[in-house]
Short mmCIF file of C-alpha atoms in Angstrom, two decimals:
data_model
loop_
_atom_site.label_atom_id
_atom_site.label_comp_id
_atom_site.label_asym_id
_atom_site.label_seq_id
_atom_site.Cartn_x
_atom_site.Cartn_y
_atom_site.Cartn_z
CA MET A 1 0.00 0.00 0.00
CA THR A 2 2.79 2.46 0.94
CA LEU A 3 4.62 1.83 -2.37
CA ARG A 4 1.46 2.39 -4.43
CA VAL A 5 0.65 5.62 -2.57
CA GLN A 6 4.20 6.88 -3.12
CA ILE A 7 4.00 6.08 -6.83
CA LEU A 8 0.74 7.99 -7.20
CA LYS A 9 2.07 10.98 -5.26
CA GLU A 10 5.08 11.14 -7.55
CA LYS A 11 2.89 10.89 -10.66
CA TYR A 12 0.54 13.66 -9.55
CA SER A 13 3.31 15.93 -8.26
CA GLN A 14 5.12 15.60 -11.60
CA SER A 15 2.00 16.32 -13.68
CA LEU A 16 -0.46 18.53 -11.80
CA GLY A 17 2.00 19.49 -9.09
CA LEU A 18 4.50 21.13 -11.43
CA PRO A 19 2.21 23.61 -13.22
CA PHE A 20 0.45 24.46 -9.97
CA LYS A 21 3.45 24.30 -7.62
CA GLU A 22 3.20 27.99 -6.73
CA LEU A 23 -0.55 28.09 -6.22
CA LEU A 24 -1.23 24.73 -4.58
CA PRO A 25 2.00 23.10 -3.39
CA GLU A 26 1.91 19.76 -1.63
CA THR A 27 3.23 21.39 1.54
CA ALA A 28 0.24 23.76 1.62
CA ILE A 29 -2.22 20.85 1.30
CA LYS A 30 -0.50 18.96 4.11
CA GLN A 31 -0.48 22.08 6.28
CA VAL A 32 -4.24 22.56 5.91
CA ILE A 33 -4.82 18.88 6.65
CA SER A 34 -2.72 19.29 9.80
CA GLU A 35 -4.53 22.48 10.85
CA LEU A 36 -7.91 20.80 10.53
CA LYS A 37 -6.57 17.75 12.43
CA ILE A 38 -7.82 15.39 9.74
CA LYS A 39 -7.05 11.81 10.69
CA TYR A 40 -7.04 9.07 8.07
CA LYS A 41 -6.00 5.47 7.80
CA LYS A 42 -3.14 4.25 5.63
CA ARG A 43 -5.06 3.42 2.50
CA LEU A 44 -4.59 3.98 -1.22
CA PHE A 45 -6.95 6.95 -1.39
CA ASP A 46 -5.56 9.22 1.29
CA PRO A 47 -6.66 12.92 1.23
CA LEU A 48 -3.77 14.03 -0.99
CA ILE A 49 -4.26 11.34 -3.64
CA THR A 50 -8.03 11.80 -3.52
CA LEU A 51 -7.78 15.56 -3.97
CA TRP A 52 -5.39 15.31 -6.92
CA ALA A 53 -7.55 12.63 -8.54
CA PHE A 54 -10.64 14.81 -8.02
CA LEU A 55 -8.91 17.82 -9.62
CA SER A 56 -7.81 15.67 -12.54
CA GLN A 57 -11.37 14.42 -12.87
CA VAL A 58 -13.01 17.86 -13.15
CA LEU A 59 -10.31 19.10 -15.56
CA ASP A 60 -10.91 16.18 -17.90
CA THR A 61 -13.67 16.14 -20.50
CA ASP A 62 -14.73 12.69 -19.26
CA LYS A 63 -15.74 13.42 -15.67
CA THR A 64 -16.88 9.94 -14.66
CA CYS A 65 -15.45 8.25 -11.59
CA HIS A 66 -14.70 5.23 -13.78
CA ASN A 67 -12.33 7.37 -15.85
CA ALA A 68 -10.64 8.73 -12.72
CA VAL A 69 -10.08 5.22 -11.31
CA SER A 70 -8.88 4.01 -14.72
CA LYS A 71 -6.17 6.70 -14.69
CA ILE A 72 -5.01 5.54 -11.27
CA ILE A 73 -4.89 1.93 -12.46
CA ALA A 74 -2.85 2.99 -15.50
CA HIS A 75 -0.36 4.88 -13.29
CA LEU A 76 0.18 1.81 -11.10
CA ALA A 77 0.21 -0.74 -13.95
CA GLN A 78 3.10 1.15 -15.54
CA GLU A 79 5.20 0.56 -12.41
CA GLU A 80 4.35 -3.16 -12.25
CA VAL A 81 2.73 -3.13 -8.82
CA GLU A 82 -0.57 -4.55 -7.68
CA VAL A 83 -3.39 -2.55 -9.27
CA PRO A 84 -6.59 -1.69 -7.37
CA SER A 85 -10.05 -2.88 -8.31
CA THR A 86 -11.88 -1.17 -11.18
CA ASP A 87 -14.81 -0.67 -8.81
CA THR A 88 -15.29 3.03 -8.06
CA SER A 89 -16.73 2.64 -4.54
CA ALA A 90 -13.38 3.12 -2.73
CA TYR A 91 -12.67 6.33 -4.65
CA CYS A 92 -16.19 7.67 -4.15
CA GLN A 93 -16.04 6.95 -0.42
CA ALA A 94 -12.67 8.71 -0.25
CA ARG A 95 -14.14 11.80 -1.92
CA ALA A 96 -16.98 11.78 0.60
CA ARG A 97 -14.44 11.70 3.45
CA LEU A 98 -12.92 15.00 2.30
CA PRO A 99 -14.19 17.68 4.72
CA GLU A 100 -15.92 20.69 3.18
CA GLU A 101 -13.70 22.97 5.24
CA LEU A 102 -10.59 21.45 3.63
CA LEU A 103 -11.78 22.38 0.13
CA GLU A 104 -12.90 25.84 1.29
CA LYS A 105 -9.48 26.58 2.76
CA LEU A 106 -7.62 25.30 -0.30
CA PHE A 107 -9.87 27.35 -2.59
CA ASN A 108 -9.26 30.49 -0.49
CA PHE A 109 -5.52 29.73 -0.43
CA SER A 110 -5.40 29.43 -4.23
CA ALA A 111 -7.24 32.73 -4.68
CA GLN A 112 -5.00 34.55 -2.22
CA SER A 113 -1.82 33.10 -3.76
CA LEU A 114 -2.80 34.28 -7.24
CA GLU A 115 -3.83 37.73 -5.98
CA GLU A 116 -0.40 38.16 -4.40
CA LYS A 117 1.19 37.91 -7.85
CA VAL A 118 -0.52 41.10 -9.05
CA THR A 119 1.85 44.06 -9.28
CA THR A 120 0.98 47.75 -9.38
CA GLU A 121 1.35 47.98 -13.16
CA TYR A 122 -1.81 45.89 -13.61
CA LEU A 123 -4.00 47.92 -11.23
CA TRP A 124 -6.79 50.28 -12.31
CA CYS A 125 -6.00 53.78 -11.03
CA GLY A 126 -3.93 52.08 -8.34
CA ARG A 127 -6.90 49.94 -7.24
CA ASN A 128 -7.63 46.22 -7.40
CA ILE A 129 -10.98 45.50 -9.08
CA LYS A 130 -13.31 42.70 -7.97
CA VAL A 131 -16.46 41.74 -9.89
CA ILE A 132 -19.50 40.09 -8.31
CA ASP A 133 -22.39 38.14 -9.80
CA GLY A 134 -24.74 35.24 -9.13
CA SER A 135 -25.72 32.13 -11.05
CA THR A 136 -27.28 28.68 -10.61
CA VAL A 137 -26.16 25.07 -10.88
CA SER A 138 -28.27 21.96 -11.36
CA MET A 139 -27.74 18.64 -9.60
CA PRO A 140 -29.09 15.04 -9.66
CA ASP A 141 -32.69 14.56 -8.57
CA THR A 142 -32.19 12.77 -5.25
CA VAL A 143 -34.23 13.05 -2.06
CA GLU A 144 -31.32 14.61 -0.14
CA ASN A 145 -30.63 17.22 -2.84
CA GLN A 146 -34.32 18.10 -3.18
CA LYS A 147 -34.61 18.59 0.57
CA GLU A 148 -31.70 21.04 0.85
CA TYR A 149 -31.84 22.66 -2.61
CA PRO A 150 -35.46 22.36 -3.79
CA GLN A 151 -36.36 22.57 -7.46
CA PRO A 152 -38.34 25.62 -8.73
CA SER A 153 -41.84 25.74 -7.26
CA THR A 154 -43.31 26.11 -10.76
CA GLN A 155 -42.21 22.57 -11.67
CA LYS A 156 -44.20 19.48 -10.76
CA PRO A 157 -42.65 16.95 -8.35
CA GLY A 158 -40.52 14.44 -10.24
CA CYS A 159 -40.25 16.70 -13.30
CA GLY A 160 -37.43 19.01 -12.23
CA PHE A 161 -33.98 19.02 -10.75
CA PRO A 162 -32.61 20.51 -7.51
CA ILE A 163 -30.96 23.87 -8.17
CA ALA A 164 -28.53 25.80 -5.99
CA LYS A 165 -27.83 29.53 -6.19
CA ILE A 166 -24.18 30.54 -6.11
CA GLY A 167 -22.59 33.95 -5.65
CA VAL A 168 -19.01 34.45 -6.81
CA ILE A 169 -16.54 37.32 -6.59
CA PHE A 170 -13.88 37.33 -9.33
CA SER A 171 -10.70 39.33 -9.70
CA LEU A 172 -10.91 41.46 -12.84
CA LEU A 173 -7.11 41.41 -13.19
CA THR A 174 -6.37 37.68 -12.84
CA GLY A 175 -9.82 36.26 -13.61
CA ALA A 176 -9.57 34.09 -10.49
CA ALA A 177 -12.53 33.35 -8.22
CA VAL A 178 -11.79 34.85 -4.80
CA ALA A 179 -15.04 34.22 -2.88
CA LEU A 180 -17.97 31.81 -3.07
CA CYS A 181 -21.36 31.50 -1.40
CA ILE A 182 -23.91 28.68 -1.94
CA ASP A 183 -27.61 28.87 -1.03
CA ILE A 184 -31.08 27.84 -2.20
CA LEU A 185 -32.54 28.99 -5.50
CA ASN A 186 -34.85 31.78 -4.32
CA THR A 187 -32.03 33.57 -2.46
CA HIS A 188 -31.54 37.14 -3.68
CA ASP A 189 -28.13 38.02 -5.10
CA ILE A 190 -27.62 40.76 -2.53
CA LYS A 191 -28.03 38.27 0.33
CA LEU A 192 -25.23 36.16 -1.15
CA ALA A 193 -23.11 39.28 -1.62
CA ARG A 194 -23.37 40.30 2.02
CA LYS A 195 -21.87 36.96 3.03
CA MET A 196 -18.86 37.59 0.78
CA TYR A 197 -17.96 41.20 1.65
CA SER A 198 -15.54 39.88 4.28
CA PHE A 199 -13.31 38.62 1.44
CA LEU A 200 -12.76 42.16 0.17
CA LYS A 201 -9.45 43.77 1.07
CA PRO A 202 -8.83 47.48 1.78
CA ASN A 203 -8.52 49.56 -1.40
CA ASP A 204 -10.55 47.08 -3.47
CA VAL A 205 -13.24 48.34 -5.84
CA LEU A 206 -16.31 46.10 -6.18
CA LEU A 207 -18.03 46.09 -9.56
CA GLY A 208 -21.58 44.77 -9.99
CA ASP A 209 -24.93 45.13 -11.71
CA ARG A 210 -28.09 46.78 -10.39
CA ALA A 211 -29.02 43.87 -8.10
CA PHE A 212 -26.30 44.92 -5.63
CA CYS A 213 -27.02 48.66 -5.60
CA ALA A 214 -28.59 49.23 -2.17
CA TYR A 215 -28.17 51.95 0.47
CA ALA A 216 -26.86 49.62 3.18
CA ASP A 217 -24.41 47.91 0.85
CA MET A 218 -22.89 51.16 -0.42
CA PHE A 219 -22.29 52.17 3.20
CA ASN A 220 -20.96 48.79 4.36
CA ILE A 221 -18.55 48.49 1.44
CA LYS A 222 -17.21 51.97 2.13
CA LYS A 223 -16.89 51.02 5.80
CA LEU A 224 -14.49 48.22 4.76
CA ASP A 225 -12.23 50.88 3.22
CA CYS A 226 -13.35 49.73 -0.23
CA ASP A 227 -15.40 51.37 -2.98
CA ALA A 228 -18.23 50.24 -5.23
CA VAL A 229 -19.35 50.81 -8.82
CA PHE A 230 -22.87 49.49 -9.39
CA ARG A 231 -25.51 50.11 -11.95
CA LYS A 232 -28.39 52.11 -10.47
CA HIS A 233 -31.33 50.00 -9.32
CA GLN A 234 -34.43 50.36 -11.48
CA SER A 235 -36.58 51.31 -8.48
CA ARG A 236 -34.70 54.62 -8.13
CA THR A 237 -35.71 57.36 -10.55
CA THR A 238 -33.01 58.97 -12.67
CA THR A 239 -32.90 62.76 -12.95
CA MET A 240 -30.09 65.22 -13.50
CA ARG A 241 -31.94 68.09 -11.82
CA LYS A 242 -30.89 67.14 -8.27
CA GLY A 243 -27.38 66.97 -6.90
CA LYS A 244 -24.10 68.83 -7.39
CA ILE A 245 -23.00 68.79 -11.03
CA ILE A 246 -19.28 67.96 -11.35
CA GLY A 247 -19.18 67.17 -15.06
CA ASP A 248 -21.19 66.20 -18.13
CA CYS A 249 -23.83 63.72 -16.92
CA ASP A 250 -21.82 63.40 -13.69
CA LYS A 251 -22.99 64.62 -10.28
CA LEU A 252 -22.82 64.09 -6.53
CA VAL A 253 -26.14 63.20 -4.89
CA THR A 254 -27.30 62.56 -1.35
CA TRP A 255 -29.07 59.32 -0.52
CA TYR A 256 -31.21 59.19 2.60
CA LYS A 257 -31.70 56.23 4.89
CA PRO A 258 -34.86 54.18 4.12
CA LYS A 259 -37.80 54.87 6.39
CA SER A 260 -38.36 51.19 7.14
CA CYS A 261 -35.93 48.31 7.60
CA PRO A 262 -35.37 46.30 4.37
CA LYS A 263 -36.04 42.55 4.50
CA GLY A 264 -32.40 41.53 4.22
CA LEU A 265 -31.22 43.55 7.26
CA SER A 266 -31.62 42.96 10.97
CA LYS A 267 -32.88 45.79 13.19
CA ASP A 268 -29.40 46.31 14.67
CA GLU A 269 -27.84 46.54 11.22
CA PHE A 270 -30.53 48.99 10.12
CA ASP A 271 -30.09 51.16 13.22
CA ALA A 272 -26.32 51.33 12.59
CA LEU A 273 -26.81 52.96 9.17
CA PRO A 274 -26.18 56.72 8.91
CA SER A 275 -29.03 59.08 8.10
CA SER A 276 -27.54 59.91 4.68
CA ILE A 277 -24.60 59.13 2.38
CA THR A 278 -23.11 60.95 -0.60
CA VAL A 279 -22.65 58.97 -3.80
CA ARG A 280 -21.70 59.82 -7.35
CA GLU A 281 -24.08 59.24 -10.24
CA ILE A 282 -22.94 58.97 -13.86
CA TYR A 283 -25.54 58.82 -16.62
CA TYR A 284 -24.72 57.91 -20.22
CA TYR A 285 -26.17 56.39 -23.40
CA ILE A 286 -25.10 53.34 -25.41
CA VAL A 287 -25.55 53.75 -29.17
CA ILE A 288 -24.03 50.43 -30.29
CA PRO A 289 -26.34 48.47 -32.64
CA GLY A 290 -27.58 45.20 -31.15
CA PHE A 291 -27.15 46.21 -27.48
CA ARG A 292 -30.33 45.76 -25.46
CA THR A 293 -29.26 48.37 -22.91
CA GLN A 294 -29.36 51.92 -24.26
CA GLN A 295 -29.32 54.01 -21.08
CA VAL A 296 -27.08 53.36 -18.09
CA SER A 297 -26.92 55.14 -14.74
CA LEU A 298 -23.99 54.22 -12.50
CA ILE A 299 -23.72 54.75 -8.75
CA THR A 300 -20.28 54.81 -7.18
CA THR A 301 -18.53 55.82 -3.98
CA LEU A 302 -15.52 57.03 -6.00
CA LEU A 303 -16.23 60.73 -5.46
CA ASP A 304 -12.91 62.27 -6.54
CA LYS A 305 -13.36 63.23 -10.19
CA ALA A 306 -9.71 64.28 -10.54
CA THR A 307 -8.50 60.76 -9.67
CA TYR A 308 -11.39 58.78 -11.16
CA SER A 309 -12.62 60.53 -14.29
CA THR A 310 -16.03 59.96 -15.81
CA LEU A 311 -14.59 58.09 -18.79
CA GLU A 312 -12.45 55.88 -16.54
CA ILE A 313 -15.48 54.77 -14.53
CA VAL A 314 -17.65 54.25 -17.63
CA GLY A 315 -14.86 52.19 -19.19
CA LEU A 316 -14.48 50.19 -15.99
CA TYR A 317 -18.16 49.31 -15.88
CA GLY A 318 -17.89 48.16 -19.49
CA LYS A 319 -15.58 45.40 -18.23
CA ARG A 320 -18.28 44.08 -15.90
CA TRP A 321 -19.24 41.70 -18.70
CA ASP A 322 -16.05 39.75 -17.94
CA VAL A 323 -17.79 38.20 -14.93
CA GLU A 324 -20.36 36.65 -17.28
CA LEU A 325 -17.51 35.12 -19.29
CA ASP A 326 -15.83 33.84 -16.12
CA LEU A 327 -19.05 32.13 -15.03
CA ARG A 328 -19.45 30.67 -18.51
CA HIS A 329 -15.90 29.28 -18.32
CA ILE A 330 -16.69 27.53 -15.03
CA LYS A 331 -20.14 26.27 -15.96
CA THR A 332 -19.77 25.51 -19.68
CA THR A 333 -16.06 25.12 -20.41
CA LEU A 334 -15.26 23.12 -17.27
CA GLY A 335 -18.74 21.58 -17.03
CA MET A 336 -19.99 22.72 -13.61
CA ASP A 337 -23.43 23.62 -14.99
CA ILE A 338 -24.74 20.14 -14.13
CA LEU A 339 -23.19 18.58 -11.03
CA ARG A 340 -22.88 14.82 -10.59
CA CYS A 341 -22.82 14.09 -6.84
CA LYS A 342 -25.82 12.67 -4.99
CA THR A 343 -25.77 14.48 -1.64
CA PRO A 344 -25.74 18.20 -0.71
CA SER A 345 -22.40 18.03 1.12
CA MET A 346 -20.75 16.39 -1.88
CA GLU A 347 -22.32 18.98 -4.19
CA ARG A 348 -20.68 21.76 -2.18
CA ILE A 349 -17.36 19.90 -2.25
CA GLU A 350 -17.70 19.42 -6.01
CA ILE A 351 -18.36 23.15 -6.55
CA HIS A 352 -15.26 24.06 -4.53
CA VAL A 353 -13.14 21.58 -6.50
CA TYR A 354 -14.37 23.09 -9.77
CA LEU A 355 -13.47 26.60 -8.61
CA LEU A 356 -10.12 25.35 -7.34
CA ALA A 357 -9.39 23.77 -10.74
CA TYR A 358 -10.51 27.00 -12.43
CA ASN A 359 -8.11 29.05 -10.29
CA LEU A 360 -5.29 26.63 -11.08
CA LEU A 361 -5.88 27.17 -14.81
CA ARG A 362 -5.98 30.93 -14.25
CA SER A 363 -2.63 30.72 -12.46
CA LEU A 364 -1.17 28.87 -15.45
CA MET A 365 -2.52 31.58 -17.77
CA TRP A 366 -1.07 34.29 -15.52
CA SER A 367 2.37 32.63 -15.50
CA ALA A 368 2.31 32.22 -19.29
CA GLY A 369 1.11 35.78 -19.92
CA THR A 370 3.56 37.49 -17.58
CA THR A 371 6.46 35.33 -18.80
CA TYR A 372 5.89 36.15 -22.47
CA ASN A 373 4.49 39.70 -22.15
CA THR A 374 0.93 38.80 -23.16
CA PRO A 375 -2.20 40.01 -21.30
CA PRO A 376 -3.24 36.95 -19.23
CA ASN A 377 -6.96 37.74 -19.62
CA ARG A 378 -6.63 37.58 -23.40
CA LEU A 379 -5.53 33.92 -23.26
CA SER A 380 -7.94 31.08 -23.88
CA LEU A 381 -8.96 29.10 -20.80
CA GLN A 382 -10.22 26.24 -22.95
CA GLY A 383 -6.96 26.22 -24.90
CA THR A 384 -4.98 26.26 -21.65
CA ARG A 385 -6.90 23.24 -20.41
CA HIS A 386 -6.35 21.36 -23.68
CA HIS A 387 -2.60 22.03 -23.65
CA LEU A 388 -2.33 21.04 -19.98
CA LEU A 389 -4.17 17.74 -20.47
CA ASN A 390 -2.00 16.90 -23.47
CA PHE A 391 1.23 17.73 -21.61
CA ILE A 392 0.35 15.82 -18.42
CA PRO A 393 1.35 12.32 -19.76
CA LYS A 394 4.69 13.75 -20.94
CA LEU A 395 5.36 15.47 -17.62
CA GLU A 396 4.67 12.24 -15.72
CA THR A 397 7.34 10.23 -17.55
CA ALA A 398 10.05 12.90 -17.95
CA ASP A 399 13.09 13.32 -15.73
CA SER A 400 13.52 16.50 -13.67
CA LYS A 401 15.52 18.51 -16.26
CA ARG A 402 13.30 17.53 -19.18
CA ARG A 403 10.23 18.23 -17.06
CA ILE A 404 11.27 21.85 -16.58
CA ARG A 405 11.81 22.24 -20.34
CA LEU A 406 8.37 20.76 -21.00
CA TYR A 407 6.82 23.17 -18.52
CA ARG A 408 8.44 26.15 -20.21
CA SER A 409 7.23 24.86 -23.58
CA LEU A 410 3.73 24.56 -22.13
CA LEU A 411 3.77 28.22 -21.07
CA LYS A 412 5.03 29.27 -24.50
CA ILE A 413 2.35 27.30 -26.33
CA ILE A 414 -0.43 28.74 -24.16
CA VAL A 415 0.32 32.27 -25.42
CA HIS A 416 0.46 31.23 -29.08
CA LYS A 417 -3.19 31.95 -29.72
CA VAL A 418 -4.53 35.10 -28.09
CA VAL A 419 -8.31 35.58 -27.96
CA PRO A 420 -9.06 38.64 -30.15
CA ASP A 421 -10.43 41.75 -28.48
CA ARG A 422 -13.75 42.46 -30.19
CA PRO A 423 -15.38 45.48 -28.53
CA ALA A 424 -19.01 46.26 -29.35
CA ARG A 425 -19.45 42.86 -30.97
CA SER A 426 -23.12 41.91 -31.21
CA GLU A 427 -24.81 38.73 -32.38
CA PRO A 428 -28.53 37.83 -32.69
CA ARG A 429 -29.80 35.89 -29.66
CA VAL A 430 -31.02 32.90 -31.70
CA THR A 431 -29.91 29.30 -32.28
CA LYS A 432 -29.58 27.63 -35.66
CA ARG A 433 -29.44 23.94 -34.67
CA ARG A 434 -32.91 22.58 -34.04
CA PRO A 435 -33.57 20.50 -30.89
CA LYS A 436 -35.11 17.04 -31.07
CA ALA A 437 -38.90 17.08 -31.20
CA TYR A 438 -39.46 15.26 -27.91
CA PRO A 439 -42.15 16.57 -25.54
CA ARG A 440 -41.27 17.86 -22.09
CA LEU A 441 -41.54 15.62 -19.03
CA THR A 442 -44.80 16.59 -17.33
CA LYS A 443 -45.19 13.59 -15.00
CA PRO A 444 -42.75 11.59 -12.88
CA ARG A 445 -41.02 8.81 -14.82
CA GLN A 446 -42.57 6.11 -12.65
CA GLU A 447 -46.07 7.20 -13.71
CA LEU A 448 -45.08 7.29 -17.37
CA ARG A 449 -43.55 3.80 -17.12
CA LYS A 450 -46.80 2.48 -15.66
CA GLN A 451 -48.75 4.04 -18.53
CA LEU A 452 -46.43 2.31 -21.05
CA GLN A 453 -46.89 -1.04 -19.30
CA THR A 454 -50.67 -0.75 -19.23
CA ALA A 455 -50.96 0.60 -22.78
#
């Protein structure tokens, strides 16, 4: 058993461990395991092997546990030692033994490690920009999942899938996910956001859409020594007649504390709010053909027009769309849109592993971009994953000197194809490929099977 574990550790450290050595070194994983006082028996799937196998699984296009176990068997068969069973139960049980807190800490560690690589030359007006947004993920229709993450109330029982709401904060500079919150479907985005404000660091600027633009949030973000740039909520009327004009379509306005406590705040939190705050409102038009939005009103706590000009802030908000692309990378490119695990705790672990794998790819893109003077955010995440998966078998079998050369070649190849910058690109929101003409499921499958049997 000890020999097989050592072989697998060497294989994973040579393949996944080398590209991600700075962001997720083996010593950091062992340190977190020690801090959490995780005790485990001497078995093939210890926490380190299980974690690396899990990461390899979500990075692969074939995400089945059978494929993950098959890789482990292939690693061991090459060294002519006893191979484990092809049954996936041992690996699945090992994944279930991974504590949620372990994955949370490793995810936070990866985000912090990548953020520390950012130098002042990449900052916006000397500030680090974070972007926030919410999304949903679907999961298998099991009793446990339905109980904790119920399906939409508009769907009949047995005809839908459990859905979880996730809130994520991304770094605009590195593209990495720096904070995560998971809740039920009908949770408002702003409730998720308030659980993630603690991940903001002083001097950060938080960028978001109109869902996050609330009186209490503008105050609380400023209280953290951070600033916010949000689109104005539709419930607030837009007029240029009130406020202090400081530029074309740019003014300082006073917001007053709501008369009654909003639903998302406790009475103590509401009482702690000041009677008024001063914010900056920027109003502009979008005249690009194909854009649904034609009028935009921004609210920000960046009040100094000399340091943060109107055009700088308008241009910054134009980059908010990057968060949509980051979520698409995680859900579509990596495949997190539909989760595979059967229990709520494993779903949360799976989400954290996906975000950890995503951050590891972002770190590889950052290393490649900064090494070869290419903007890291202009590199292809899908291309990076393809190159990594194709280089992994070569990295596993190479000696130490050749492995370093292969790693440098990997970084060089990643920057070969830069994603073109296509501002103001617009496409019709239609699909060409027709779906199959099957009707929707309107009854539980058991009832439909009985109808087929009695027909």
